[in-house]
């Protein structure tokens, strides 16, 4: 079985859904923009303080938008028993997880890349010279977030209180990812310490690897009742 | 030997919380038969279909599909089955044609002539429209097209006649008869007594968590 092809088809399905419904896009874009503006407004006129808070604000916006995106990621699946039907096809559960993960990660990555310049402008932070490392941080941070989000969204998909349970369950797990992402991007944008950033990035890679292996391996427990 | 039976249940138990829905089912079903499954609402018909489709795990006992255990060999079971959900099981933001392509990719089959399949089920004019614009009957017709495209050995149909108009129900009956001729086993949970009696080789009644065989004319 070509599992990779199945992963791509499932991701395509989810991305097609999002491009056609735009439900998550509108909500996350609006929410992220409001978060960035409100935080900048709360910090005030102090330019040094604003610059120092830039990457923290960025990751707060990404995290909140990520929760909305995760909560919506199974919405289309739950209608009319579509996900049930998908799970009766001979596709490994791991491929279903990885397909949904790929779609969710790409969505979060694009959202984060849109938020990056907005953050730099709003918070007056200079674009770092080591920008490829900043992009790597965003890619790895959003990947780690999506790994946890898609897993826990699947776990709570059939629960009545899923909207409130999802952040409660996933945030404690996702904290190391967020801390490492904030530290790595902070080191790049603030003091320009590439060596420090690389240390946090290595940690981020390790987190992503552990979560990827773990979530993929046990996802079948999530979808089987 | 288990492999000779399309479906084999051994003391199959399934409950939700403390409530036991299936209380020790035993059944052996030969391949190529069309079997109607009756029972009042909440009797456990859908639960049994979902167990056979590997979507639910038994609380106790065993369920085998063509000799493959639904828990241990779920992947092998899924290679051999196709399902039709009550509401069709389609994605609202995909078209009918996209569903057939998605299914074909996931089942590793050539998509074949999707247009001919959709024409067969009466969806030619709507084949490129999003499913969210479909009526419930059209969604069910799409489910029929996906069932045909799956080329499976066992069809698990949950209230297949529901939501279909008269022509749609005739079409469904015709497809089930065609499937039987090809050696496909069909298990359908249904409330349509008249049609199912005429269509099926055997009838089963799920009553108080237990299965009873009925003669077609004695179906409730």
Short mmCIF file of C-alpha atoms in Angstrom, two decimals:
data_model
loop_
_atom_site.label_atom_id
_atom_site.label_comp_id
_atom_site.label_asym_id
_atom_site.label_seq_id
_atom_site.Cartn_x
_atom_site.Cartn_y
_atom_site.Cartn_z
CA UNK A 1 0.00 0.00 0.00
CA UNK A 2 1.27 3.39 -0.89
CA UNK A 3 0.77 5.02 2.48
CA UNK A 4 2.48 8.22 1.42
CA UNK A 5 -0.10 8.70 -1.32
CA UNK A 6 -2.87 8.19 1.22
CA UNK A 7 -1.29 10.83 3.46
CA UNK A 8 -1.22 13.30 0.58
CA UNK A 9 -4.83 12.58 -0.44
CA UNK A 10 -6.11 13.04 3.10
CA UNK A 11 -4.16 16.29 3.45
CA UNK A 12 -5.54 17.43 0.09
CA UNK A 13 -9.07 16.69 1.27
CA UNK A 14 -8.62 18.80 4.40
CA UNK A 15 -6.98 21.66 2.53
CA UNK A 16 -9.70 21.62 -0.13
CA UNK A 17 -12.26 21.83 2.65
CA UNK A 18 -10.52 24.83 4.15
CA UNK A 19 -10.08 26.69 0.87
CA UNK A 20 -13.77 26.18 0.11
CA UNK A 21 -15.30 26.85 3.52
CA UNK A 22 -12.71 29.37 4.80
CA UNK A 23 -14.18 28.80 8.26
CA UNK A 24 -10.85 28.39 10.03
CA UNK A 25 -8.97 30.92 7.90
CA UNK A 26 -11.28 33.81 8.73
CA UNK A 27 -11.42 32.96 12.45
CA UNK A 28 -7.68 32.44 12.92
CA UNK A 29 -6.58 35.46 10.86
CA UNK A 30 -8.96 37.74 12.72
CA UNK A 31 -8.06 36.32 16.12
CA UNK A 32 -4.29 36.49 15.50
CA UNK A 33 -4.47 40.08 14.27
CA UNK A 34 -6.53 41.14 17.29
CA UNK A 35 -4.11 39.37 19.67
CA UNK A 36 -1.07 41.10 18.17
CA UNK A 37 -2.73 44.53 18.19
CA UNK A 38 -4.11 44.26 21.73
CA UNK A 39 -0.79 43.06 23.16
CA UNK A 40 1.10 45.86 21.38
CA UNK A 41 -1.43 48.36 22.69
CA UNK A 42 -1.09 46.99 26.24
CA UNK A 43 2.71 47.23 26.17
CA UNK A 44 2.50 50.87 25.11
CA UNK A 45 5.06 53.27 23.59
CA UNK A 46 8.26 51.87 25.09
CA UNK A 47 10.13 50.78 21.95
CA UNK A 48 12.63 48.59 23.75
CA UNK A 49 9.86 46.79 25.63
CA UNK A 50 7.89 46.34 22.42
CA UNK A 51 10.88 44.86 20.59
CA UNK A 52 11.55 42.51 23.49
CA UNK A 53 7.96 41.29 23.52
CA UNK A 54 7.69 40.77 19.74
CA UNK A 55 8.42 37.06 19.53
CA UNK A 56 6.42 36.28 22.68
CA UNK A 57 3.40 38.05 21.22
CA UNK A 58 3.90 36.24 17.92
CA UNK A 59 3.84 32.83 19.59
CA UNK A 60 0.87 33.72 21.77
CA UNK A 61 -1.03 34.61 18.60
CA UNK A 62 0.14 31.41 16.87
CA UNK A 63 -0.85 29.29 19.88
CA UNK A 64 -4.35 30.73 20.17
CA UNK A 65 -4.91 30.53 16.43
CA UNK A 66 -3.59 26.97 16.53
CA UNK A 67 -6.21 25.94 19.06
CA UNK A 68 -8.98 27.32 16.85
CA UNK A 69 -7.51 25.55 13.85
CA UNK A 70 -7.20 22.28 15.77
CA UNK A 71 -10.77 22.46 17.07
CA UNK A 72 -11.99 22.92 13.49
CA UNK A 73 -9.77 20.23 11.99
CA UNK A 74 -12.30 17.43 12.60
CA UNK A 75 -15.43 19.50 12.00
CA UNK A 76 -15.90 18.44 8.39
CA UNK A 77 -15.10 14.83 9.30
CA UNK A 78 -17.87 14.64 11.88
CA UNK A 79 -20.66 15.68 9.52
CA UNK A 80 -22.79 12.87 8.07
CA UNK A 81 -20.39 10.16 9.25
CA UNK A 82 -17.72 11.12 6.72
CA UNK A 83 -14.81 10.30 9.04
CA UNK A 84 -16.40 6.96 9.91
CA UNK A 85 -16.50 6.19 6.20
CA UNK A 86 -12.88 7.25 5.76
CA UNK A 87 -11.83 4.96 8.60
CA UNK A 88 -13.47 1.94 6.98
CA UNK A 89 -11.14 2.22 3.99
CA UNK A 90 -7.94 0.15 4.12
CA UNK A 91 -5.75 3.08 5.10
CA UNK A 92 -3.47 2.75 8.15
CA UNK A 93 -4.58 4.96 11.03
CA UNK A 94 -1.09 6.47 11.05
CA UNK A 95 -1.62 7.68 7.47
CA UNK A 96 -4.89 9.31 8.49
CA UNK A 97 -3.09 11.10 11.33
CA UNK A 98 -0.18 12.18 9.15
CA UNK A 99 -2.53 13.43 6.43
CA UNK A 100 -4.49 15.54 8.86
CA UNK A 101 -1.23 16.68 10.46
CA UNK A 102 0.21 17.76 7.12
CA UNK A 103 -2.87 19.85 6.29
CA UNK A 104 -2.98 21.42 9.75
CA UNK A 105 0.75 22.17 9.76
CA UNK A 106 0.71 23.76 6.30
CA UNK A 107 -2.23 25.90 7.37
CA UNK A 108 -0.47 27.03 10.56
CA UNK A 109 2.79 27.61 8.71
CA UNK A 110 1.16 29.92 6.18
CA UNK A 111 -0.70 31.72 8.96
CA UNK A 112 2.54 32.21 10.91
CA UNK A 113 4.41 33.46 7.85
CA UNK A 114 1.63 36.03 7.34
CA UNK A 115 1.89 37.09 10.98
CA UNK A 116 5.68 37.48 10.96
CA UNK A 117 5.88 40.78 9.01
CA UNK A 118 2.81 42.12 10.84
CA UNK A 119 4.58 41.45 14.16
CA UNK A 120 7.80 43.12 13.02
CA UNK A 121 5.93 46.23 11.91
CA UNK A 122 3.67 46.46 14.97
CA UNK A 123 6.45 45.86 17.48
CA UNK A 124 9.19 47.73 15.64
CA UNK A 125 11.52 44.74 15.67
CA UNK A 126 14.13 44.56 12.93
CA UNK A 127 14.03 41.60 10.59
CA UNK A 128 16.94 39.38 11.70
CA UNK A 129 19.92 38.78 9.44
CA UNK A 130 19.71 35.06 10.19
CA UNK A 131 16.17 34.93 8.80
CA UNK A 132 16.47 31.34 7.46
CA UNK A 133 16.92 30.26 11.08
CA UNK A 134 13.84 32.22 12.07
CA UNK A 135 11.86 30.46 9.34
CA UNK A 136 13.21 27.13 10.59
CA UNK A 137 12.04 28.05 14.10
CA UNK A 138 8.57 28.89 12.86
CA UNK A 139 8.42 25.67 10.80
CA UNK A 140 9.56 23.46 13.68
CA UNK A 141 7.46 25.27 16.29
CA UNK A 142 4.26 25.07 14.26
CA UNK A 143 5.01 21.43 13.41
CA UNK A 144 5.32 20.57 17.10
CA UNK A 145 2.14 22.45 17.86
CA UNK A 146 0.25 20.72 15.03
CA UNK A 147 1.50 17.29 16.14
CA UNK A 148 -0.12 17.75 19.54
CA UNK A 149 -3.15 19.67 18.30
CA UNK A 150 -4.25 17.12 15.69
CA UNK A 151 -3.76 14.26 18.14
CA UNK A 152 -5.79 15.84 20.94
CA UNK A 153 -8.41 17.23 18.56
CA UNK A 154 -8.96 13.63 17.43
CA UNK A 155 -9.21 12.50 21.02
CA UNK A 156 -11.88 15.07 21.86
CA UNK A 157 -13.64 15.11 18.48
CA UNK A 158 -16.60 13.03 19.65
CA UNK A 159 -16.99 14.72 23.00
CA UNK A 160 -19.72 17.26 23.65
CA UNK A 161 -17.35 19.55 25.56
CA UNK A 162 -14.56 19.31 22.96
CA UNK A 163 -14.16 23.08 22.51
CA UNK A 164 -13.34 23.60 26.19
CA UNK A 165 -11.49 20.32 26.76
CA UNK A 166 -9.08 20.63 23.85
CA UNK A 167 -7.00 23.57 25.16
CA UNK A 168 -7.06 22.19 28.70
CA UNK A 169 -5.65 18.87 27.51
CA UNK A 170 -3.17 20.06 24.91
CA UNK A 171 -1.62 23.19 26.41
CA UNK A 172 0.30 21.43 29.21
CA UNK A 173 1.83 19.12 26.58
CA UNK A 174 2.57 21.87 24.09
CA UNK A 175 4.29 24.21 26.59
CA UNK A 176 7.83 22.87 25.96
CA UNK A 177 7.33 23.46 22.21
CA UNK A 178 6.13 27.02 22.81
CA UNK A 179 8.95 27.82 25.26
CA UNK A 180 11.61 26.52 22.90
CA UNK A 181 10.06 28.41 19.98
CA UNK A 182 9.86 31.68 21.92
CA UNK A 183 13.43 31.34 23.16
CA UNK A 184 14.84 30.43 19.75
CA UNK A 185 13.06 33.22 17.87
CA UNK A 186 13.78 35.65 20.73
CA UNK A 187 17.48 34.91 20.48
CA UNK A 188 17.40 35.54 16.73
CA UNK A 189 15.28 38.68 16.71
CA UNK A 190 16.43 40.30 19.94
CA UNK A 191 20.13 39.80 20.58
CA UNK A 192 20.96 38.04 17.33
CA UNK A 193 22.61 35.15 19.17
CA UNK A 194 22.62 32.39 16.57
CA UNK A 195 24.40 29.92 18.81
CA UNK A 196 21.81 30.30 21.56
CA UNK A 197 19.00 29.96 19.00
CA UNK A 198 20.55 26.81 17.56
CA UNK A 199 20.58 25.24 21.02
CA UNK A 200 16.84 25.84 21.39
CA UNK A 201 16.27 24.64 17.84
CA UNK A 202 17.99 21.34 18.60
CA UNK A 203 15.63 20.94 21.54
CA UNK A 204 12.70 21.77 19.28
CA UNK A 205 13.80 19.10 16.79
CA UNK A 206 14.01 16.57 19.63
CA UNK A 207 10.52 17.47 20.90
CA UNK A 208 9.07 17.21 17.39
CA UNK A 209 10.68 13.83 16.82
CA UNK A 210 9.45 12.39 20.11
CA UNK A 211 5.90 13.69 19.62
CA UNK A 212 5.82 12.60 15.97
CA UNK A 213 6.78 9.02 16.80
CA UNK A 214 4.53 8.81 19.84
CA UNK A 215 1.42 10.38 18.31
CA UNK A 216 1.69 8.40 15.07
CA UNK A 217 2.17 5.15 16.94
CA UNK A 218 -0.83 5.50 19.25
CA UNK A 219 -3.28 7.40 17.04
CA UNK A 220 -5.28 4.22 16.37
CA UNK A 221 -6.34 4.24 20.03
CA UNK A 222 -7.72 7.73 19.45
CA UNK A 223 -9.99 6.80 16.55
CA UNK A 224 -11.14 3.36 17.63
CA UNK A 225 -13.98 3.23 20.12
CA UNK B 1 -13.10 -23.11 9.03
CA UNK B 2 -13.52 -19.39 9.66
CA UNK B 3 -12.39 -18.28 6.21
CA UNK B 4 -15.43 -19.99 4.68
CA UNK B 5 -17.78 -17.57 6.37
CA UNK B 6 -18.26 -14.01 5.26
CA UNK B 7 -19.20 -13.12 8.82
CA UNK B 8 -18.67 -15.12 11.96
CA UNK B 9 -19.64 -13.93 15.43
CA UNK B 10 -18.70 -15.81 18.57
CA UNK B 11 -20.30 -14.73 21.86
CA UNK B 12 -19.96 -11.13 20.73
CA UNK B 13 -20.66 -8.59 23.45
CA UNK B 14 -20.66 -4.83 23.21
CA UNK B 15 -21.93 -2.21 25.61
CA UNK B 16 -21.82 1.50 26.14
CA UNK B 17 -20.83 2.21 29.71
CA UNK B 18 -22.89 -0.12 31.86
CA UNK B 19 -25.54 -0.68 29.20
CA UNK B 20 -25.01 -3.90 27.27
CA UNK B 21 -26.34 -3.56 23.72
CA UNK B 22 -25.13 -6.81 22.18
CA UNK B 23 -25.31 -9.66 24.69
CA UNK B 24 -23.38 -12.55 23.24
CA UNK B 25 -24.14 -12.84 19.53
CA UNK B 26 -23.36 -16.01 17.60
CA UNK B 27 -23.67 -16.10 13.84
CA UNK B 28 -22.21 -17.75 10.76
CA UNK B 29 -23.01 -16.17 7.43
CA UNK B 30 -22.04 -17.73 4.12
CA UNK B 31 -20.57 -15.60 1.34
CA UNK B 32 -22.84 -14.33 -1.42
CA UNK B 33 -25.94 -13.98 0.74
CA UNK B 34 -28.10 -10.93 1.22
CA UNK B 35 -29.22 -10.69 4.83
CA UNK B 36 -31.63 -8.18 6.33
CA UNK B 37 -31.09 -7.17 9.93
CA UNK B 38 -34.20 -5.99 11.75
CA UNK B 39 -34.69 -4.57 15.20
CA UNK B 40 -36.32 -1.65 16.93
CA UNK B 41 -34.48 1.67 17.35
CA UNK B 42 -31.60 1.17 19.77
CA UNK B 43 -31.57 -2.61 19.33
CA UNK B 44 -27.90 -2.51 18.30
CA UNK B 45 -28.09 -2.86 14.51
CA UNK B 46 -25.73 0.04 13.84
CA UNK B 47 -23.47 -1.11 16.66
CA UNK B 48 -23.14 -4.51 15.01
CA UNK B 49 -22.39 -2.95 11.60
CA UNK B 50 -19.79 -0.63 13.14
CA UNK B 51 -18.16 -3.56 14.91
CA UNK B 52 -17.88 -5.44 11.62
CA UNK B 53 -16.53 -2.30 9.94
CA UNK B 54 -13.77 -2.14 12.61
CA UNK B 55 -15.08 1.16 13.98
CA UNK B 56 -15.99 -0.32 17.36
CA UNK B 57 -14.15 -2.86 19.48
CA UNK B 58 -16.10 -5.73 21.05
CA UNK B 59 -16.31 -5.67 24.84
CA UNK B 60 -16.00 -9.45 24.70
CA UNK B 61 -16.18 -12.29 22.20
CA UNK B 62 -15.03 -12.27 18.58
CA UNK B 63 -16.15 -10.99 15.21
CA UNK B 64 -14.50 -12.35 12.07
CA UNK B 65 -14.89 -11.13 8.49
CA UNK B 66 -13.73 -13.69 5.93
CA UNK B 67 -11.71 -15.25 8.74
CA UNK B 68 -10.04 -12.02 9.83
CA UNK B 69 -10.53 -10.77 13.36
CA UNK B 70 -11.96 -7.24 13.36
CA UNK B 71 -9.63 -6.21 16.20
CA UNK B 72 -6.37 -7.97 15.37
CA UNK B 73 -6.63 -7.89 11.55
CA UNK B 74 -8.60 -4.68 11.12
CA UNK B 75 -6.62 -3.68 8.06
CA UNK B 76 -7.36 -6.98 6.30
CA UNK B 77 -11.04 -6.63 7.19
CA UNK B 78 -11.16 -3.11 5.74
CA UNK B 79 -9.72 -4.38 2.45
CA UNK B 80 -12.80 -6.57 2.07
CA UNK B 81 -15.64 -4.32 3.13
CA UNK B 82 -17.56 -1.30 1.90
CA UNK B 83 -20.05 0.63 3.97
CA UNK B 84 -23.08 2.79 3.35
CA UNK B 85 -23.87 5.11 6.25
CA UNK B 86 -27.36 6.33 7.09
CA UNK B 87 -26.53 9.83 5.91
CA UNK B 88 -24.21 8.78 3.10
CA UNK B 89 -20.88 9.48 4.83
CA UNK B 90 -19.79 12.18 2.37
CA UNK B 91 -17.77 15.37 2.87
CA UNK B 92 -19.86 18.50 2.34
CA UNK B 93 -17.04 20.45 0.67
CA UNK B 94 -16.05 17.84 -1.90
CA UNK B 95 -17.80 17.01 -5.16
CA UNK B 96 -19.14 13.58 -6.06
CA UNK B 97 -16.34 13.07 -8.54
CA UNK B 98 -13.73 14.08 -5.94
CA UNK B 99 -15.16 11.52 -3.53
CA UNK B 100 -14.70 8.75 -6.08
CA UNK B 101 -11.13 9.85 -6.75
CA UNK B 102 -10.36 10.05 -3.02
CA UNK B 103 -11.83 6.59 -2.38
CA UNK B 104 -9.95 5.11 -5.34
CA UNK B 105 -6.67 6.53 -4.05
CA UNK B 106 -7.28 5.28 -0.51
CA UNK B 107 -8.29 1.84 -1.76
CA UNK B 108 -5.41 1.76 -4.24
CA UNK B 109 -7.72 1.15 -7.15
CA UNK B 110 -7.95 2.80 -10.52
CA UNK B 111 -10.81 5.27 -10.37
CA UNK B 112 -12.38 3.66 -13.43
CA UNK B 113 -15.16 5.46 -15.19
CA UNK B 114 -16.38 7.81 -12.47
CA UNK B 115 -18.79 9.52 -14.85
CA UNK B 116 -20.46 6.22 -15.76
CA UNK B 117 -20.80 5.31 -12.08
CA UNK B 118 -22.35 8.66 -11.25
CA UNK B 119 -24.68 8.34 -14.22
CA UNK B 120 -25.72 4.92 -12.93
CA UNK B 121 -26.84 6.44 -9.63
CA UNK B 122 -28.46 9.48 -11.26
CA UNK B 123 -25.92 12.13 -10.30
CA UNK B 124 -24.64 13.14 -13.73
CA UNK B 125 -25.92 16.70 -13.49
CA UNK B 126 -24.55 17.18 -9.97
CA UNK B 127 -21.23 15.39 -10.30
CA UNK B 128 -19.16 18.58 -10.04
CA UNK B 129 -21.30 20.30 -7.43
CA UNK B 130 -20.24 20.34 -3.79
CA UNK B 131 -22.05 17.76 -1.67
CA UNK B 132 -23.33 20.53 0.63
CA UNK B 133 -25.71 21.47 -2.19
CA UNK B 134 -27.12 17.91 -2.33
CA UNK B 135 -30.37 16.71 -0.85
CA UNK B 136 -30.17 13.78 1.59
CA UNK B 137 -31.32 11.43 -1.16
CA UNK B 138 -28.56 12.62 -3.49
CA UNK B 139 -26.01 12.06 -0.71
CA UNK B 140 -27.31 8.52 -0.39
CA UNK B 141 -26.99 8.04 -4.15
CA UNK B 142 -23.37 9.18 -3.93
CA UNK B 143 -22.95 6.58 -1.19
CA UNK B 144 -24.23 3.96 -3.64
CA UNK B 145 -21.69 5.06 -6.27
CA UNK B 146 -18.89 4.78 -3.70
CA UNK B 147 -20.16 1.36 -2.71
CA UNK B 148 -19.99 0.17 -6.30
CA UNK B 149 -16.56 1.70 -6.85
CA UNK B 150 -15.13 0.00 -3.75
CA UNK B 151 -15.40 -3.44 -5.37
CA UNK B 152 -15.65 -5.05 -1.91
CA UNK B 153 -16.65 -8.59 -0.89
CA UNK B 154 -18.91 -7.51 1.96
CA UNK B 155 -21.36 -4.62 1.93
CA UNK B 156 -22.46 -3.26 5.30
CA UNK B 157 -25.50 -1.08 4.74
CA UNK B 158 -27.09 0.98 7.47
CA UNK B 159 -30.71 1.79 6.63
CA UNK B 160 -29.91 1.83 2.91
CA UNK B 161 -33.45 2.68 1.77
CA UNK B 162 -33.76 5.70 4.05
CA UNK B 163 -33.82 9.12 2.33
CA UNK B 164 -34.06 7.57 -1.15
CA UNK B 165 -37.06 8.27 -3.36
CA UNK B 166 -38.98 5.40 -4.97
CA UNK B 167 -36.65 5.25 -7.99
CA UNK B 168 -33.66 5.42 -5.70
CA UNK B 169 -34.95 2.51 -3.66
CA UNK B 170 -35.50 0.51 -6.85
CA UNK B 171 -31.96 1.34 -7.90
CA UNK B 172 -30.61 0.22 -4.52
CA UNK B 173 -32.48 -3.09 -4.79
CA UNK B 174 -31.11 -3.59 -8.29
CA UNK B 175 -27.56 -2.90 -7.09
CA UNK B 176 -27.93 -5.34 -4.20
CA UNK B 177 -29.20 -8.06 -6.55
CA UNK B 178 -26.29 -7.37 -8.89
CA UNK B 179 -23.88 -7.59 -5.97
CA UNK B 180 -25.30 -10.96 -4.95
CA UNK B 181 -24.79 -12.24 -8.49
CA UNK B 182 -21.13 -11.22 -8.23
CA UNK B 183 -20.80 -13.14 -4.96
CA UNK B 184 -20.84 -10.11 -2.69
CA UNK B 185 -22.27 -10.65 0.79
CA UNK B 186 -24.68 -7.95 1.93
CA UNK B 187 -25.73 -7.27 5.50
CA UNK B 188 -28.25 -4.46 5.76
CA UNK B 189 -29.77 -3.00 8.88
CA UNK B 190 -33.20 -1.87 7.85
CA UNK B 191 -36.74 -0.96 8.82
CA UNK B 192 -38.04 -1.49 5.26
CA UNK B 193 -39.88 -4.74 5.79
CA UNK B 194 -41.51 -5.19 2.38
CA UNK B 195 -38.54 -4.40 0.19
CA UNK B 196 -36.02 -6.18 2.39
CA UNK B 197 -38.15 -9.32 2.54
CA UNK B 198 -38.22 -9.46 -1.23
CA UNK B 199 -34.53 -8.75 -1.52
CA UNK B 200 -32.89 -10.90 1.13
CA UNK B 201 -31.97 -14.57 1.40
CA UNK B 202 -32.35 -14.49 5.17
CA UNK B 203 -33.57 -12.20 7.89
CA UNK B 204 -32.18 -11.64 11.35
CA UNK B 205 -33.83 -9.96 14.29
CA UNK B 206 -31.84 -8.19 16.99
CA UNK B 207 -34.00 -8.31 20.07
CA UNK B 208 -32.88 -7.53 23.61
CA UNK B 209 -29.24 -7.82 22.59
CA UNK B 210 -29.61 -11.24 20.97
CA UNK B 211 -29.84 -12.42 17.36
CA UNK B 212 -32.63 -14.58 16.04
CA UNK B 213 -32.97 -15.96 12.54
CA UNK B 214 -36.31 -15.27 10.89
CA UNK B 215 -37.92 -16.57 7.78
CA UNK B 216 -38.28 -13.64 5.33
CA UNK B 217 -42.08 -13.75 5.57
CA UNK B 218 -41.89 -13.62 9.35
CA UNK B 219 -39.82 -10.44 9.41
CA UNK B 220 -41.29 -7.85 11.78
#
